């Protein structure tokens, strides 16, 4: 941990040095130089060229090369955190682009036990990158919408009990990767008294090192159930808005801005983003058509066709009541 902290400090110092050097060159005022008996202006562009000719360019190249090396070191150390858990980072690999992921015949045999335990193919999940890319199914008009820069921050709260570690961490990575940094206040993981060992020290050590200060872990001392677990997450939250999610989700780009904008307009609103499906057997991302959400008389969640006036408006970016 100490070595990682030193690397981070070195990286920050190098960034400051490079930024300062660039600002120095950009802010240099034209100076007057004597050439024989006459004077002429030397402009910043010419001055940079002159400095480069005297070796400053090679110094800058060396600094940038060192900065690149330090970035590689930090990335390898962070990436090594997932490797120690038997997991994968990066945007490629199986399931890339939300396509179905597959196992070899030998792997299929090993996957049977975990599949029965979790209700989804957790063995396959470990072979899929925590950062995998998934399709952006938003209507074109949604992608064209612009939002203010003063949106409130959100605390994302994940509730879990004996969930597969790879699925929880993919949810966390996805939230970090696809939520603008200035809008993401924190991520809170609420463990409703799990008894899986990998969800204790290994989970906590990973998020503390990988996302220091950003991810909090709240642990219930006894099984509280979904609603009380959510309340515990809400108590720990410091963001202006709280978002509650299952710990087996993946976010797409642009999910946060429309949610936060709607609540900013009216703080009494409760917003539900459009939800697609992740298939339990192969983790394929399946598009769900636009729909409203409601409940049957048995209180099962169900998808409902949008009302007539929504269809008549002809604008798929409009919210559905």
Short mmCIF file of C-alpha atoms in Angstrom, two decimals:
data_model
loop_
_atom_site.label_atom_id
_atom_site.label_comp_id
_atom_site.label_asym_id
_atom_site.label_seq_id
_atom_site.Cartn_x
_atom_site.Cartn_y
_atom_site.Cartn_z
CA UNK A 1 0.00 0.00 0.00
CA UNK A 2 2.86 2.35 0.91
CA UNK A 3 4.66 1.71 -2.39
CA UNK A 4 1.45 2.36 -4.34
CA UNK A 5 0.98 5.62 -2.44
CA UNK A 6 4.57 6.68 -3.32
CA UNK A 7 3.96 5.90 -6.98
CA UNK A 8 0.78 7.98 -6.93
CA UNK A 9 2.64 10.91 -5.30
CA UNK A 10 5.37 10.71 -7.95
CA UNK A 11 2.75 10.61 -10.68
CA UNK A 12 1.02 13.72 -9.31
CA UNK A 13 4.33 15.59 -8.95
CA UNK A 14 5.26 14.77 -12.54
CA UNK A 15 1.84 15.94 -13.73
CA UNK A 16 2.31 19.23 -11.87
CA UNK A 17 5.79 19.64 -13.34
CA UNK A 18 4.63 19.06 -16.90
CA UNK A 19 1.60 21.34 -16.45
CA UNK A 20 3.81 24.07 -14.99
CA UNK A 21 6.28 23.78 -17.85
CA UNK A 22 3.52 24.04 -20.46
CA UNK A 23 1.97 27.03 -18.69
CA UNK A 24 5.38 28.72 -18.52
CA UNK A 25 5.83 28.39 -22.26
CA UNK A 26 2.27 29.52 -22.97
CA UNK A 27 2.49 32.60 -20.74
CA UNK A 28 5.89 33.90 -21.94
CA UNK A 29 5.53 37.48 -23.16
CA UNK A 30 7.24 38.72 -26.35
CA UNK A 31 10.70 40.03 -25.55
CA UNK A 32 13.02 42.35 -27.41
CA UNK A 33 16.41 41.12 -28.52
CA UNK A 34 19.30 43.00 -30.12
CA UNK A 35 20.61 41.90 -33.48
CA UNK A 36 23.46 44.09 -34.60
CA UNK A 37 22.27 47.69 -34.25
CA UNK A 38 18.55 46.94 -34.67
CA UNK A 39 15.90 45.36 -32.50
CA UNK A 40 13.10 42.95 -33.43
CA UNK A 41 10.39 41.12 -31.52
CA UNK A 42 10.78 37.49 -30.67
CA UNK A 43 7.32 35.96 -30.18
CA UNK A 44 6.55 33.02 -27.90
CA UNK A 45 6.38 30.59 -30.87
CA UNK A 46 9.87 31.62 -31.96
CA UNK A 47 11.08 31.49 -28.37
CA UNK A 48 9.81 27.93 -27.98
CA UNK A 49 11.64 26.98 -31.16
CA UNK A 50 14.79 28.63 -29.82
CA UNK A 51 14.51 26.82 -26.48
CA UNK A 52 13.95 23.54 -28.29
CA UNK A 53 17.07 24.14 -30.29
CA UNK A 54 18.99 24.48 -27.02
CA UNK A 55 17.78 21.21 -25.57
CA UNK A 56 14.57 22.09 -23.70
CA UNK A 57 12.63 19.90 -26.13
CA UNK A 58 14.72 16.89 -25.19
CA UNK A 59 14.16 17.64 -21.49
CA UNK A 60 10.41 17.81 -22.03
CA UNK A 61 10.51 14.54 -23.97
CA UNK A 62 12.36 12.92 -21.08
CA UNK A 63 9.78 14.22 -18.58
CA UNK A 64 6.89 12.96 -20.71
CA UNK A 65 8.60 9.59 -21.13
CA UNK A 66 9.02 9.33 -17.37
CA UNK A 67 5.41 10.34 -16.81
CA UNK A 68 4.26 7.65 -19.24
CA UNK A 69 6.39 5.09 -17.41
CA UNK A 70 4.89 6.07 -14.05
CA UNK A 71 1.38 5.80 -15.50
CA UNK A 72 2.20 2.29 -16.70
CA UNK A 73 3.50 1.35 -13.25
CA UNK A 74 0.37 2.64 -11.52
CA UNK A 75 -1.91 0.87 -14.01
CA UNK A 76 -0.04 -2.43 -13.59
CA UNK A 77 -0.29 -2.19 -9.81
CA UNK A 78 -4.01 -1.40 -9.92
CA UNK A 79 -4.60 -4.10 -12.52
CA UNK A 80 -2.68 -6.50 -10.31
CA UNK A 81 -5.31 -6.04 -7.62
CA UNK A 82 -7.93 -7.77 -9.75
CA UNK A 83 -5.50 -10.48 -10.86
CA UNK A 84 -4.92 -11.45 -7.25
CA UNK A 85 -8.66 -12.17 -7.05
CA UNK A 86 -8.62 -14.16 -10.27
CA UNK A 87 -10.47 -11.38 -12.11
CA UNK A 88 -9.80 -9.35 -15.26
CA UNK A 89 -9.73 -5.64 -16.10
CA UNK A 90 -9.76 -3.82 -19.46
CA UNK A 91 -12.35 -3.26 -22.18
CA UNK A 92 -11.81 -6.40 -24.25
CA UNK A 93 -12.18 -10.12 -23.67
CA UNK A 94 -15.23 -12.33 -23.45
CA UNK A 95 -18.58 -10.59 -23.54
CA UNK A 96 -17.08 -7.46 -25.10
CA UNK A 97 -19.73 -5.17 -26.52
CA UNK A 98 -22.43 -6.95 -24.53
CA UNK A 99 -22.20 -10.03 -26.77
CA UNK A 100 -22.82 -13.52 -25.35
CA UNK A 101 -19.78 -14.95 -23.54
CA UNK A 102 -18.95 -18.64 -23.77
CA UNK A 103 -17.04 -21.34 -21.91
CA UNK A 104 -15.08 -24.31 -23.20
CA UNK A 105 -16.51 -27.81 -22.55
CA UNK A 106 -14.04 -28.25 -19.67
CA UNK A 107 -15.05 -24.90 -18.17
CA UNK A 108 -18.73 -25.77 -18.53
CA UNK A 109 -18.27 -28.63 -16.08
CA UNK A 110 -16.61 -26.36 -13.52
CA UNK A 111 -19.41 -23.79 -13.91
CA UNK A 112 -22.28 -26.07 -12.88
CA UNK A 113 -21.92 -25.75 -9.10
CA UNK A 114 -21.55 -21.94 -8.92
CA UNK A 115 -24.45 -21.54 -11.39
CA UNK A 116 -26.80 -23.43 -9.08
CA UNK A 117 -25.54 -21.46 -6.08
CA UNK A 118 -26.03 -17.94 -7.44
CA UNK A 119 -28.76 -18.41 -10.03
CA UNK A 120 -26.48 -17.10 -12.78
CA UNK A 121 -23.24 -18.23 -14.36
CA UNK A 122 -20.81 -16.81 -11.80
CA UNK A 123 -17.94 -18.91 -13.14
CA UNK A 124 -18.36 -17.27 -16.54
CA UNK A 125 -18.61 -13.88 -14.86
CA UNK A 126 -15.06 -14.32 -13.57
CA UNK A 127 -13.86 -14.70 -17.16
CA UNK A 128 -15.51 -11.43 -18.25
CA UNK A 129 -13.66 -8.16 -17.71
CA UNK A 130 -14.79 -5.87 -14.90
CA UNK A 131 -14.62 -3.04 -17.46
CA UNK A 132 -16.18 -4.71 -20.48
CA UNK A 133 -17.88 -2.48 -23.01
CA UNK A 134 -21.64 -2.78 -23.52
CA UNK A 135 -23.90 -1.30 -26.23
CA UNK A 136 -25.49 2.12 -25.91
CA UNK A 137 -29.16 1.54 -26.71
CA UNK A 138 -30.33 5.10 -26.06
CA UNK A 139 -32.49 6.67 -28.79
CA UNK A 140 -30.54 9.11 -30.95
CA UNK A 141 -32.40 12.12 -29.53
CA UNK A 142 -31.39 11.14 -25.99
CA UNK A 143 -27.73 11.21 -27.04
CA UNK A 144 -28.17 14.72 -28.45
CA UNK A 145 -29.62 16.26 -25.29
CA UNK A 146 -27.43 18.75 -23.40
CA UNK A 147 -27.41 19.19 -19.62
CA UNK A 148 -26.20 21.91 -17.28
CA UNK A 149 -22.88 21.69 -15.49
CA UNK A 150 -24.44 22.38 -12.09
CA UNK A 151 -26.22 19.04 -11.66
CA UNK A 152 -26.33 17.62 -8.12
CA UNK A 153 -24.04 14.78 -7.08
CA UNK A 154 -25.30 11.25 -6.55
CA UNK A 155 -24.43 8.56 -4.02
CA UNK A 156 -24.82 5.15 -5.66
CA UNK A 157 -25.89 2.47 -3.20
CA UNK A 158 -25.56 -1.23 -3.97
CA UNK A 159 -27.31 -3.76 -1.72
CA UNK A 160 -26.04 -7.34 -1.70
CA UNK A 161 -26.05 -10.57 0.25
CA UNK A 162 -23.83 -13.48 -0.86
CA UNK A 163 -23.52 -12.09 -4.39
CA UNK A 164 -20.62 -13.25 -6.60
CA UNK A 165 -17.62 -10.98 -6.06
CA UNK A 166 -16.98 -10.53 -9.80
CA UNK A 167 -20.56 -9.33 -10.34
CA UNK A 168 -20.35 -6.81 -7.48
CA UNK A 169 -17.04 -5.42 -8.72
CA UNK A 170 -18.29 -5.19 -12.31
CA UNK A 171 -21.18 -3.10 -10.99
CA UNK A 172 -18.71 -0.82 -9.20
CA UNK A 173 -16.35 -0.52 -12.19
CA UNK A 174 -19.27 0.15 -14.51
CA UNK A 175 -20.60 2.91 -12.24
CA UNK A 176 -17.19 4.59 -12.05
CA UNK A 177 -16.50 4.21 -15.78
CA UNK A 178 -19.85 5.60 -16.93
CA UNK A 179 -20.71 8.26 -14.36
CA UNK A 180 -19.01 11.67 -14.83
CA UNK A 181 -16.52 12.08 -11.99
CA UNK A 182 -17.90 15.45 -10.90
CA UNK A 183 -21.37 13.91 -10.48
CA UNK A 184 -20.35 10.78 -8.58
CA UNK A 185 -20.10 11.60 -4.89
CA UNK A 186 -19.48 8.04 -3.70
CA UNK A 187 -20.41 4.39 -4.04
CA UNK A 188 -21.76 2.61 -0.96
CA UNK A 189 -21.76 -1.18 -0.75
CA UNK A 190 -24.26 -2.44 1.82
CA UNK A 191 -23.56 -6.04 2.86
CA UNK A 192 -26.70 -7.47 4.43
CA UNK A 193 -24.76 -9.96 6.57
CA UNK A 194 -23.16 -12.13 3.87
CA UNK A 195 -21.22 -15.19 4.99
CA UNK A 196 -19.06 -15.61 1.88
CA UNK A 197 -15.40 -15.07 2.84
CA UNK A 198 -14.51 -13.36 -0.46
CA UNK A 199 -17.06 -10.65 0.35
CA UNK A 200 -15.27 -9.71 3.55
CA UNK A 201 -11.55 -8.78 3.61
CA UNK A 202 -10.87 -9.42 -0.14
CA UNK A 203 -13.72 -7.12 -1.22
CA UNK A 204 -12.84 -4.40 1.26
CA UNK A 205 -9.12 -4.46 0.49
CA UNK A 206 -9.78 -4.29 -3.23
CA UNK A 207 -12.12 -1.29 -3.23
CA UNK A 208 -9.99 0.58 -0.67
CA UNK A 209 -6.92 0.26 -2.88
CA UNK A 210 -8.58 0.52 -6.27
CA UNK A 211 -10.92 3.41 -5.44
CA UNK A 212 -9.55 5.00 -2.24
CA UNK A 213 -12.06 7.34 -0.63
CA UNK A 214 -14.70 6.74 -3.29
CA UNK A 215 -16.17 3.39 -2.22
CA UNK A 216 -17.53 2.74 1.28
CA UNK A 217 -18.55 -0.62 2.70
CA UNK A 218 -21.42 -0.78 5.21
CA UNK A 219 -21.97 -4.12 6.94
CA UNK A 220 -25.14 -5.15 8.75
CA UNK A 221 -24.50 -7.28 11.83
CA UNK A 222 -27.61 -9.33 11.11
CA UNK A 223 -29.80 -9.93 8.08
CA UNK A 224 -32.04 -6.86 7.81
CA UNK A 225 -33.76 -7.41 4.46
CA UNK A 226 -33.77 -5.23 1.37
CA UNK A 227 -35.58 -2.14 2.65
CA UNK A 228 -33.74 -1.79 5.97
CA UNK A 229 -30.47 -2.44 4.13
CA UNK A 230 -31.30 0.43 1.78
CA UNK A 231 -31.98 2.67 4.77
CA UNK A 232 -28.53 1.83 6.19
CA UNK A 233 -27.00 2.82 2.87
CA UNK A 234 -29.00 6.04 2.86
CA UNK A 235 -27.74 6.87 6.38
CA UNK A 236 -24.15 6.57 5.17
CA UNK A 237 -24.70 8.62 2.00
CA UNK A 238 -23.44 12.22 1.73
CA UNK A 239 -24.53 13.02 -1.85
CA UNK A 240 -27.46 15.33 -2.61
CA UNK A 241 -29.23 12.45 -4.37
CA UNK A 242 -29.21 8.74 -3.58
CA UNK A 243 -29.61 5.99 -6.16
CA UNK A 244 -30.40 2.43 -5.06
CA UNK A 245 -29.35 -0.49 -7.27
CA UNK A 246 -28.96 -4.24 -7.13
CA UNK A 247 -25.30 -5.24 -7.09
CA UNK A 248 -25.54 -7.04 -10.46
CA UNK A 249 -25.97 -4.15 -12.90
CA UNK A 250 -23.94 -2.45 -15.64
CA UNK A 251 -24.33 1.22 -16.53
CA UNK A 252 -24.17 2.82 -19.96
CA UNK A 253 -22.80 6.23 -20.87
CA UNK A 254 -25.17 9.13 -20.24
CA UNK A 255 -27.35 7.34 -17.69
CA UNK A 256 -26.81 9.84 -14.86
CA UNK A 257 -27.42 13.26 -16.43
CA UNK A 258 -31.13 12.84 -17.31
CA UNK A 259 -31.84 11.30 -13.91
CA UNK A 260 -30.13 14.09 -11.99
CA UNK A 261 -31.63 16.78 -14.23
CA UNK A 262 -35.19 15.57 -13.63
CA UNK A 263 -34.69 15.51 -9.86
CA UNK A 264 -33.03 18.91 -9.93
CA UNK A 265 -36.19 20.26 -11.56
CA UNK A 266 -38.37 18.75 -8.84
CA UNK A 267 -36.82 17.16 -5.75
CA UNK A 268 -40.00 15.16 -5.08
CA UNK A 269 -39.50 13.03 -8.16
CA UNK A 270 -38.46 9.39 -7.93
CA UNK A 271 -36.75 8.41 -11.18
CA UNK A 272 -36.23 4.95 -12.65
CA UNK A 273 -33.78 4.73 -15.57
CA UNK A 274 -34.63 2.60 -18.58
CA UNK A 275 -33.49 -0.94 -17.78
CA UNK A 276 -32.21 -3.50 -20.28
CA UNK A 277 -31.51 -7.14 -19.44
CA UNK A 278 -28.31 -9.08 -18.72
CA UNK A 279 -28.92 -12.75 -19.49
CA UNK A 280 -28.04 -15.01 -16.58
CA UNK A 281 -26.41 -17.78 -18.66
CA UNK A 282 -24.10 -15.88 -20.98
CA UNK A 283 -24.18 -12.22 -19.77
CA UNK A 284 -25.46 -10.97 -23.11
CA UNK A 285 -26.96 -7.50 -22.85
CA UNK A 286 -30.49 -7.66 -24.26
CA UNK A 287 -32.32 -4.50 -25.22
CA UNK A 288 -35.74 -3.89 -23.67
CA UNK A 289 -38.10 -1.58 -25.49
CA UNK A 290 -39.24 1.67 -23.88
CA UNK A 291 -41.81 0.96 -21.22
CA UNK A 292 -43.36 2.23 -18.04
CA UNK A 293 -42.89 0.28 -14.82
CA UNK A 294 -45.63 -0.86 -12.51
CA UNK A 295 -46.89 -3.73 -10.36
CA UNK A 296 -49.45 -6.46 -10.70
CA UNK A 297 -52.02 -7.07 -7.96
CA UNK A 298 -49.60 -9.67 -6.57
CA UNK A 299 -47.01 -6.84 -6.38
CA UNK A 300 -44.73 -8.35 -9.03
CA UNK A 301 -42.80 -5.72 -10.97
CA UNK A 302 -43.96 -5.57 -14.57
CA UNK A 303 -43.30 -3.61 -17.74
CA UNK A 304 -46.22 -1.63 -19.17
CA UNK A 305 -46.62 -0.07 -22.59
CA UNK A 306 -46.26 3.74 -22.38
CA UNK A 307 -49.52 5.71 -22.37
CA UNK A 308 -51.09 6.92 -25.61
CA UNK A 309 -50.10 10.57 -25.16
CA UNK A 310 -46.42 9.55 -24.89
CA UNK A 311 -46.58 7.71 -28.20
CA UNK A 312 -48.42 10.58 -29.85
CA UNK A 313 -45.73 13.06 -28.80
CA UNK A 314 -43.28 11.16 -31.04
CA UNK A 315 -40.28 11.96 -28.83
CA UNK A 316 -38.51 8.89 -27.35
CA UNK A 317 -36.41 11.12 -25.09
CA UNK A 318 -39.46 12.19 -23.06
CA UNK A 319 -39.91 10.61 -19.61
CA UNK A 320 -42.61 7.97 -19.20
CA UNK A 321 -44.89 8.33 -16.20
#
